[in-house]
Amino acid sequence: PRSGEIARKMSGCDMLLVVGTSSIVRPAADYAAQVKKNGGTVAIFNLGRSNGDEDADFVFIGPCEETLPEVLQVKEDIAQLWPDM
C-alpha cells in the first residue's frame, strides 16, 4: 500500500534529490526516471557513480555531508547552528 502512495506522489514531484544510494533496490530505484518522465528535475548526491545517474539533470560526486550543504548553499547556516562540526 505505501509503495502505491509514494508512486502517486512521485508523479507530481517537480524536484527529486536522490541522496546516498546505489539506485538498485526497487521500487525506489525507479523514482528518478518517473520524476524525469513527468517533467521534473533530478539531482543525485553520491560518493560515486550509480545506476540512476542517466536519469539525473545534476550529479554531485563526493561525501553528501560536504556536497549537499555546498550545493544548497547552507554551509554557513550549518556552521552557525552547529559550530563544533
Short mmCIF file of N, CA, C and O in Angstrom, two decimals:
data_model
loop_
_atom_site.label_atom_id
_atom_site.label_comp_id
_atom_site.label_asym_id
_atom_site.label_seq_id
_atom_site.Cartn_x
_atom_site.Cartn_y
_atom_site.Cartn_z
N PRO A 1 0.82 -1.22 0.00
CA PRO A 1 0.00 0.00 0.00
C PRO A 1 0.85 1.27 0.00
O PRO A 1 0.54 2.19 -0.70
N ARG A 2 1.91 1.30 0.78
CA ARG A 2 2.74 2.51 0.86
C ARG A 2 3.45 2.80 -0.46
O ARG A 2 3.61 3.94 -0.84
N SER A 3 3.86 1.76 -1.17
CA SER A 3 4.58 2.00 -2.43
C SER A 3 3.66 2.65 -3.47
O SER A 3 4.12 3.47 -4.26
N GLY A 4 2.38 2.31 -3.48
CA GLY A 4 1.45 2.95 -4.39
C GLY A 4 1.27 4.41 -4.06
O GLY A 4 1.19 5.26 -4.95
N GLU A 5 1.21 4.72 -2.78
CA GLU A 5 1.09 6.12 -2.33
C GLU A 5 2.32 6.92 -2.73
O GLU A 5 2.22 8.04 -3.22
N ILE A 6 3.49 6.33 -2.55
CA ILE A 6 4.74 7.01 -2.92
C ILE A 6 4.80 7.22 -4.43
O ILE A 6 5.17 8.30 -4.89
N ALA A 7 4.40 6.23 -5.20
CA ALA A 7 4.41 6.36 -6.67
C ALA A 7 3.49 7.49 -7.12
O ALA A 7 3.84 8.25 -8.02
N ARG A 8 2.34 7.63 -6.49
CA ARG A 8 1.43 8.73 -6.84
C ARG A 8 2.07 10.09 -6.52
O ARG A 8 1.96 11.03 -7.30
N LYS A 9 2.76 10.18 -5.40
CA LYS A 9 3.41 11.44 -5.04
C LYS A 9 4.56 11.75 -5.99
O LYS A 9 4.80 12.90 -6.33
N MET A 10 5.27 10.73 -6.44
CA MET A 10 6.37 10.93 -7.38
C MET A 10 5.85 11.47 -8.72
O MET A 10 6.55 12.21 -9.39
N SER A 11 4.64 11.12 -9.10
CA SER A 11 4.12 11.60 -10.38
C SER A 11 3.88 13.11 -10.37
O SER A 11 3.84 13.73 -11.42
N GLY A 12 3.74 13.71 -9.19
CA GLY A 12 3.57 15.15 -9.10
C GLY A 12 4.80 15.89 -8.59
O GLY A 12 4.76 17.09 -8.36
N CYS A 13 5.90 15.17 -8.46
CA CYS A 13 7.13 15.74 -7.91
C CYS A 13 7.84 16.59 -8.98
O CYS A 13 8.08 16.15 -10.09
N ASP A 14 8.17 17.85 -8.62
CA ASP A 14 8.87 18.69 -9.60
C ASP A 14 10.38 18.70 -9.40
O ASP A 14 11.12 19.10 -10.27
N MET A 15 10.85 18.26 -8.21
CA MET A 15 12.29 18.14 -7.99
C MET A 15 12.54 17.02 -7.00
O MET A 15 11.92 16.96 -5.95
N LEU A 16 13.45 16.14 -7.36
CA LEU A 16 13.80 15.00 -6.53
C LEU A 16 15.29 15.05 -6.23
O LEU A 16 16.11 15.14 -7.14
N LEU A 17 15.62 15.02 -4.93
CA LEU A 17 17.01 14.90 -4.51
C LEU A 17 17.23 13.45 -4.12
O LEU A 17 16.59 12.94 -3.19
N VAL A 18 18.14 12.78 -4.81
CA VAL A 18 18.48 11.39 -4.51
C VAL A 18 19.81 11.43 -3.79
O VAL A 18 20.81 11.87 -4.34
N VAL A 19 19.81 10.97 -2.53
CA VAL A 19 20.99 11.14 -1.69
C VAL A 19 21.51 9.79 -1.18
O VAL A 19 20.78 9.05 -0.51
N GLY A 20 22.76 9.48 -1.53
CA GLY A 20 23.45 8.32 -0.97
C GLY A 20 22.81 6.98 -1.25
O GLY A 20 22.52 6.24 -0.32
N THR A 21 22.62 6.63 -2.50
CA THR A 21 22.02 5.34 -2.83
C THR A 21 22.65 4.77 -4.09
O THR A 21 23.15 5.51 -4.93
N SER A 22 22.60 3.45 -4.21
CA SER A 22 23.11 2.81 -5.42
C SER A 22 22.05 2.78 -6.52
O SER A 22 22.35 2.44 -7.65
N SER A 23 20.82 3.13 -6.17
CA SER A 23 19.69 3.11 -7.12
C SER A 23 19.49 1.74 -7.76
O SER A 23 19.23 1.62 -8.95
N ILE A 24 19.60 0.71 -6.93
CA ILE A 24 19.41 -0.66 -7.40
C ILE A 24 18.10 -1.25 -6.88
O ILE A 24 17.40 -1.94 -7.60
N VAL A 25 17.75 -0.97 -5.63
CA VAL A 25 16.60 -1.60 -4.99
C VAL A 25 15.30 -0.96 -5.48
O VAL A 25 15.13 0.25 -5.43
N ARG A 26 14.41 -1.79 -5.96
CA ARG A 26 13.11 -1.34 -6.44
C ARG A 26 12.10 -1.35 -5.32
O ARG A 26 12.24 -2.14 -4.42
N PRO A 27 11.13 -0.48 -5.28
CA PRO A 27 10.72 0.44 -6.32
C PRO A 27 11.45 1.78 -6.29
O PRO A 27 11.33 2.56 -7.22
N ALA A 28 12.23 2.05 -5.23
CA ALA A 28 12.87 3.36 -5.11
C ALA A 28 13.81 3.65 -6.27
O ALA A 28 13.98 4.80 -6.67
N ALA A 29 14.40 2.62 -6.85
CA ALA A 29 15.33 2.81 -7.98
C ALA A 29 14.64 3.43 -9.19
O ALA A 29 15.30 4.01 -10.05
N ASP A 30 13.33 3.33 -9.26
CA ASP A 30 12.59 3.87 -10.41
C ASP A 30 12.12 5.31 -10.22
O ASP A 30 11.60 5.91 -11.16
N TYR A 31 12.25 5.85 -9.03
CA TYR A 31 11.69 7.18 -8.75
C TYR A 31 12.28 8.28 -9.63
O TYR A 31 11.55 9.14 -10.13
N ALA A 32 13.60 8.28 -9.83
CA ALA A 32 14.23 9.33 -10.63
C ALA A 32 13.70 9.32 -12.05
O ALA A 32 13.36 10.36 -12.61
N ALA A 33 13.61 8.14 -12.66
CA ALA A 33 13.10 8.04 -14.03
C ALA A 33 11.65 8.50 -14.10
O ALA A 33 11.24 9.16 -15.06
N GLN A 34 10.87 8.17 -13.07
CA GLN A 34 9.46 8.58 -13.04
C GLN A 34 9.33 10.10 -12.95
O GLN A 34 8.52 10.70 -13.66
N VAL A 35 10.14 10.72 -12.10
CA VAL A 35 10.10 12.18 -11.97
C VAL A 35 10.51 12.84 -13.28
O VAL A 35 9.88 13.78 -13.75
N LYS A 36 11.57 12.33 -13.93
CA LYS A 36 12.01 12.88 -15.23
C LYS A 36 10.92 12.74 -16.28
O LYS A 36 10.66 13.66 -17.04
N LYS A 37 10.28 11.57 -16.33
CA LYS A 37 9.23 11.31 -17.31
C LYS A 37 8.09 12.31 -17.17
O LYS A 37 7.47 12.71 -18.16
N ASN A 38 7.84 12.75 -15.94
CA ASN A 38 6.75 13.70 -15.69
C ASN A 38 7.22 15.15 -15.70
O ASN A 38 6.51 16.04 -15.27
N GLY A 39 8.44 15.40 -16.20
CA GLY A 39 8.93 16.76 -16.38
C GLY A 39 9.65 17.36 -15.20
O GLY A 39 9.98 18.54 -15.21
N GLY A 40 9.93 16.55 -14.18
CA GLY A 40 10.63 17.07 -13.00
C GLY A 40 12.14 17.08 -13.18
O GLY A 40 12.68 16.57 -14.16
N THR A 41 12.81 17.66 -12.22
CA THR A 41 14.27 17.76 -12.19
C THR A 41 14.80 16.79 -11.15
O THR A 41 14.25 16.67 -10.06
N VAL A 42 15.91 16.12 -11.48
CA VAL A 42 16.51 15.14 -10.58
C VAL A 42 17.96 15.52 -10.32
O VAL A 42 18.72 15.77 -11.26
N ALA A 43 18.33 15.57 -9.04
CA ALA A 43 19.72 15.80 -8.64
C ALA A 43 20.16 14.64 -7.77
O ALA A 43 19.47 14.26 -6.82
N ILE A 44 21.30 14.05 -8.11
CA ILE A 44 21.83 12.90 -7.38
C ILE A 44 23.09 13.32 -6.64
O ILE A 44 23.98 13.95 -7.21
N PHE A 45 23.13 12.97 -5.35
CA PHE A 45 24.29 13.22 -4.49
C PHE A 45 24.78 11.86 -4.02
O PHE A 45 24.05 11.13 -3.35
N ASN A 46 26.03 11.52 -4.36
CA ASN A 46 26.52 10.20 -4.03
C ASN A 46 28.04 10.19 -3.95
O ASN A 46 28.70 11.08 -4.51
N LEU A 47 28.59 9.17 -3.30
CA LEU A 47 30.04 9.04 -3.22
C LEU A 47 30.67 8.72 -4.57
O LEU A 47 31.80 9.11 -4.84
N GLY A 48 29.94 8.01 -5.40
CA GLY A 48 30.44 7.64 -6.72
C GLY A 48 29.29 7.53 -7.69
O GLY A 48 28.13 7.79 -7.35
N ARG A 49 29.59 7.12 -8.91
CA ARG A 49 28.55 6.95 -9.92
C ARG A 49 27.58 5.86 -9.49
O ARG A 49 27.97 4.93 -8.78
N SER A 50 26.32 5.99 -9.92
CA SER A 50 25.31 4.99 -9.57
C SER A 50 24.44 4.66 -10.78
O SER A 50 24.51 5.34 -11.80
N ASN A 51 23.61 3.65 -10.64
CA ASN A 51 22.76 3.21 -11.75
C ASN A 51 21.78 4.27 -12.23
O ASN A 51 21.40 4.27 -13.38
N GLY A 52 21.34 5.17 -11.37
CA GLY A 52 20.34 6.15 -11.75
C GLY A 52 20.90 7.43 -12.35
O GLY A 52 20.13 8.33 -12.71
N ASP A 53 22.20 7.53 -12.50
CA ASP A 53 22.82 8.78 -12.97
C ASP A 53 22.29 9.23 -14.32
O ASP A 53 22.18 10.43 -14.58
N GLU A 54 21.95 8.29 -15.19
CA GLU A 54 21.49 8.67 -16.53
C GLU A 54 20.14 9.38 -16.50
O GLU A 54 19.78 10.08 -17.44
N ASP A 55 19.40 9.25 -15.40
CA ASP A 55 18.11 9.92 -15.27
C ASP A 55 18.23 11.30 -14.62
O ASP A 55 17.24 12.01 -14.50
N ALA A 56 19.43 11.66 -14.23
CA ALA A 56 19.62 12.90 -13.47
C ALA A 56 19.93 14.10 -14.36
O ALA A 56 20.57 13.98 -15.40
N ASP A 57 19.46 15.25 -13.90
CA ASP A 57 19.86 16.51 -14.52
C ASP A 57 21.19 16.97 -13.95
O ASP A 57 21.97 17.65 -14.62
N PHE A 58 21.42 16.62 -12.68
CA PHE A 58 22.63 17.01 -11.97
C PHE A 58 23.15 15.81 -11.19
O PHE A 58 22.36 15.10 -10.55
N VAL A 59 24.47 15.59 -11.22
CA VAL A 59 25.10 14.54 -10.43
C VAL A 59 26.25 15.17 -9.66
O VAL A 59 27.14 15.79 -10.27
N PHE A 60 26.22 15.05 -8.35
CA PHE A 60 27.25 15.60 -7.48
C PHE A 60 27.97 14.43 -6.81
O PHE A 60 27.36 13.66 -6.07
N ILE A 61 29.27 14.30 -7.08
CA ILE A 61 30.06 13.20 -6.56
C ILE A 61 30.89 13.70 -5.38
O ILE A 61 31.60 14.70 -5.48
N GLY A 62 30.80 12.98 -4.27
CA GLY A 62 31.56 13.30 -3.08
C GLY A 62 30.74 12.98 -1.85
O GLY A 62 29.57 12.59 -1.95
N PRO A 63 31.33 13.15 -0.67
CA PRO A 63 30.59 12.89 0.56
C PRO A 63 29.38 13.81 0.67
O PRO A 63 29.49 15.03 0.49
N CYS A 64 28.23 13.24 0.93
CA CYS A 64 26.98 14.00 0.97
C CYS A 64 27.01 15.11 2.03
O CYS A 64 26.41 16.16 1.84
N GLU A 65 27.72 14.86 3.13
CA GLU A 65 27.80 15.89 4.17
C GLU A 65 28.59 17.11 3.71
O GLU A 65 28.51 18.18 4.33
N GLU A 66 29.30 16.98 2.60
CA GLU A 66 30.02 18.12 2.02
C GLU A 66 29.28 18.69 0.81
O GLU A 66 29.12 19.90 0.68
N THR A 67 28.84 17.80 -0.11
CA THR A 67 28.24 18.29 -1.35
C THR A 67 26.86 18.91 -1.14
O THR A 67 26.55 19.94 -1.75
N LEU A 68 26.02 18.30 -0.30
CA LEU A 68 24.67 18.85 -0.08
C LEU A 68 24.70 20.27 0.46
O LEU A 68 24.07 21.16 -0.11
N PRO A 69 25.40 20.54 1.57
CA PRO A 69 25.40 21.92 2.09
C PRO A 69 25.97 22.93 1.09
O PRO A 69 25.49 24.06 1.00
N GLU A 70 26.98 22.50 0.33
CA GLU A 70 27.58 23.42 -0.64
C GLU A 70 26.59 23.75 -1.77
O GLU A 70 26.37 24.92 -2.09
N VAL A 71 25.99 22.74 -2.35
CA VAL A 71 25.06 22.95 -3.46
C VAL A 71 23.81 23.70 -3.01
O VAL A 71 23.31 24.58 -3.71
N LEU A 72 23.30 23.36 -1.84
CA LEU A 72 22.10 24.00 -1.32
C LEU A 72 22.39 25.36 -0.67
O LEU A 72 21.49 26.04 -0.21
N GLN A 73 23.67 25.71 -0.64
CA GLN A 73 24.13 26.99 -0.09
C GLN A 73 23.68 27.20 1.36
O GLN A 73 23.18 28.26 1.72
N VAL A 74 23.88 26.16 2.17
CA VAL A 74 23.52 26.24 3.59
C VAL A 74 24.72 25.95 4.49
O VAL A 74 24.56 25.73 5.69
N LYS A 75 25.91 25.96 3.92
CA LYS A 75 27.13 25.64 4.67
C LYS A 75 27.32 26.58 5.87
O LYS A 75 27.60 26.14 6.97
N GLU A 76 27.11 27.87 5.65
CA GLU A 76 27.28 28.84 6.75
C GLU A 76 26.18 28.69 7.80
O GLU A 76 26.43 28.83 8.99
N ASP A 77 24.96 28.39 7.36
CA ASP A 77 23.86 28.17 8.31
C ASP A 77 24.16 27.00 9.23
O ASP A 77 23.93 27.06 10.44
N ILE A 78 24.68 25.92 8.66
CA ILE A 78 25.03 24.74 9.45
C ILE A 78 26.13 25.08 10.44
O ILE A 78 26.08 24.68 11.60
N ALA A 79 27.13 25.83 9.99
CA ALA A 79 28.24 26.21 10.86
C ALA A 79 27.76 27.06 12.04
O ALA A 79 28.25 26.94 13.16
N GLN A 80 26.76 27.90 11.81
CA GLN A 80 26.21 28.71 12.91
C GLN A 80 25.40 27.87 13.88
O GLN A 80 25.45 28.09 15.08
N LEU A 81 24.63 26.93 13.35
CA LEU A 81 23.80 26.09 14.21
C LEU A 81 24.62 25.07 15.00
O LEU A 81 24.32 24.78 16.16
N TRP A 82 25.65 24.50 14.36
CA TRP A 82 26.49 23.50 14.99
C TRP A 82 27.95 23.88 14.81
O TRP A 82 28.65 23.32 13.95
N PRO A 83 28.47 24.81 15.60
CA PRO A 83 29.83 25.31 15.41
C PRO A 83 30.92 24.24 15.62
O PRO A 83 32.02 24.39 15.11
N ASP A 84 30.63 23.18 16.31
CA ASP A 84 31.64 22.14 16.56
C ASP A 84 31.77 21.12 15.45
O ASP A 84 32.58 20.22 15.53
N MET A 85 30.98 21.26 14.40
CA MET A 85 31.02 20.25 13.32
C MET A 85 32.08 20.58 12.32
O MET A 85 32.43 21.60 11.98
#
